[in-house]
Amino acid sequence: MPDTGHTTDLAAALWGLAAAQDGPGDTLRIVLLVSLVGGALLAWFLLRGYGRDDADRGDDDANA
């Protein structure tokens, strides 16, 4: 049976290094949240006119 003590020590050391590093976690969360909210607002802004009926605006014979 192979000795796994050395690989366990190496894995623990790598895990400790990875946990100690500061990454873009909070910044990435903020960017994703702002992107989603901005995308929802943009979709609302672009799609809000599709529910209106053209007859309600009174410009039916603008091209006549």
One Martini backbone bead per residue (centre of mass of N, CA, C, O) as a GRO file, in nm:
protein
   64
    1MET     BB    1   0.097   0.036   0.023
    2PRO     BB    2   0.085   0.360  -0.010
    3ASP     BB    3   0.215   0.660   0.089
    4THR     BB    4  -0.007   0.937   0.205
    5GLY     BB    5   0.135   1.151   0.387
    6HIS     BB    6   0.266   1.340   0.176
    7THR     BB    7   0.003   1.419   0.016
    8THR     BB    8  -0.148   1.533   0.259
    9ASP     BB    9   0.052   1.760   0.322
   10LEU     BB   10   0.035   1.896   0.046
   11ALA     BB   11  -0.271   1.948   0.045
   12ALA     BB   12  -0.274   2.118   0.304
   13ALA     BB   13  -0.084   2.339   0.201
   14LEU     BB   14  -0.251   2.424  -0.046
   15TRP     BB   15  -0.509   2.490   0.110
   16GLY     BB   16  -0.381   2.712   0.286
   17LEU     BB   17  -0.295   2.897   0.051
   18ALA     BB   18  -0.577   2.934  -0.075
   19ALA     BB   19  -0.711   3.056   0.189
   20ALA     BB   20  -0.501   3.307   0.218
   21GLN     BB   21  -0.600   3.421  -0.034
   22ASP     BB   22  -0.690   3.709  -0.205
   23GLY     BB   23  -0.970   3.762  -0.388
   24PRO     BB   24  -1.247   3.852  -0.613
   25GLY     BB   25  -1.512   3.792  -0.454
   26ASP     BB   26  -1.659   4.061  -0.380
   27THR     BB   27  -1.628   4.202  -0.652
   28LEU     BB   28  -1.771   3.986  -0.821
   29ARG     BB   29  -2.043   4.003  -0.678
   30ILE     BB   30  -2.100   4.300  -0.743
   31VAL     BB   31  -2.081   4.283  -1.050
   32LEU     BB   32  -2.308   4.073  -1.086
   33LEU     BB   33  -2.535   4.232  -0.949
   34VAL     BB   34  -2.523   4.486  -1.128
   35SER     BB   35  -2.569   4.336  -1.395
   36LEU     BB   36  -2.848   4.220  -1.331
   37VAL     BB   37  -2.991   4.485  -1.267
   38GLY     BB   38  -2.920   4.627  -1.534
   39GLY     BB   39  -3.053   4.417  -1.721
   40ALA     BB   40  -3.339   4.448  -1.608
   41LEU     BB   41  -3.368   4.753  -1.667
   42LEU     BB   42  -3.314   4.736  -1.971
   43ALA     BB   43  -3.544   4.543  -2.040
   44TRP     BB   44  -3.769   4.723  -1.936
   45PHE     BB   45  -3.711   4.969  -2.117
   46LEU     BB   46  -3.733   4.814  -2.397
   47LEU     BB   47  -4.024   4.653  -2.329
   48ARG     BB   48  -4.248   4.872  -2.245
   49GLY     BB   49  -4.364   4.940  -2.549
   50TYR     BB   50  -4.504   4.660  -2.646
   51GLY     BB   51  -4.795   4.696  -2.486
   52ARG     BB   52  -4.878   4.907  -2.677
   53ASP     BB   53  -5.111   5.082  -2.857
   54ASP     BB   54  -5.119   5.270  -3.148
   55ALA     BB   55  -5.417   5.394  -3.121
   56ASP     BB   56  -5.362   5.563  -2.851
   57ARG     BB   57  -5.171   5.800  -2.985
   58GLY     BB   58  -5.288   5.930  -3.272
   59ASP     BB   59  -5.064   5.833  -3.525
   60ASP     BB   60  -5.190   5.679  -3.781
   61ASP     BB   61  -5.172   5.936  -4.009
   62ALA     BB   62  -4.859   6.015  -4.054
   63ASN     BB   63  -4.822   5.848  -4.350
   64ALA     BB   64  -5.074   5.974  -4.536
   0.00000   0.00000   0.00000
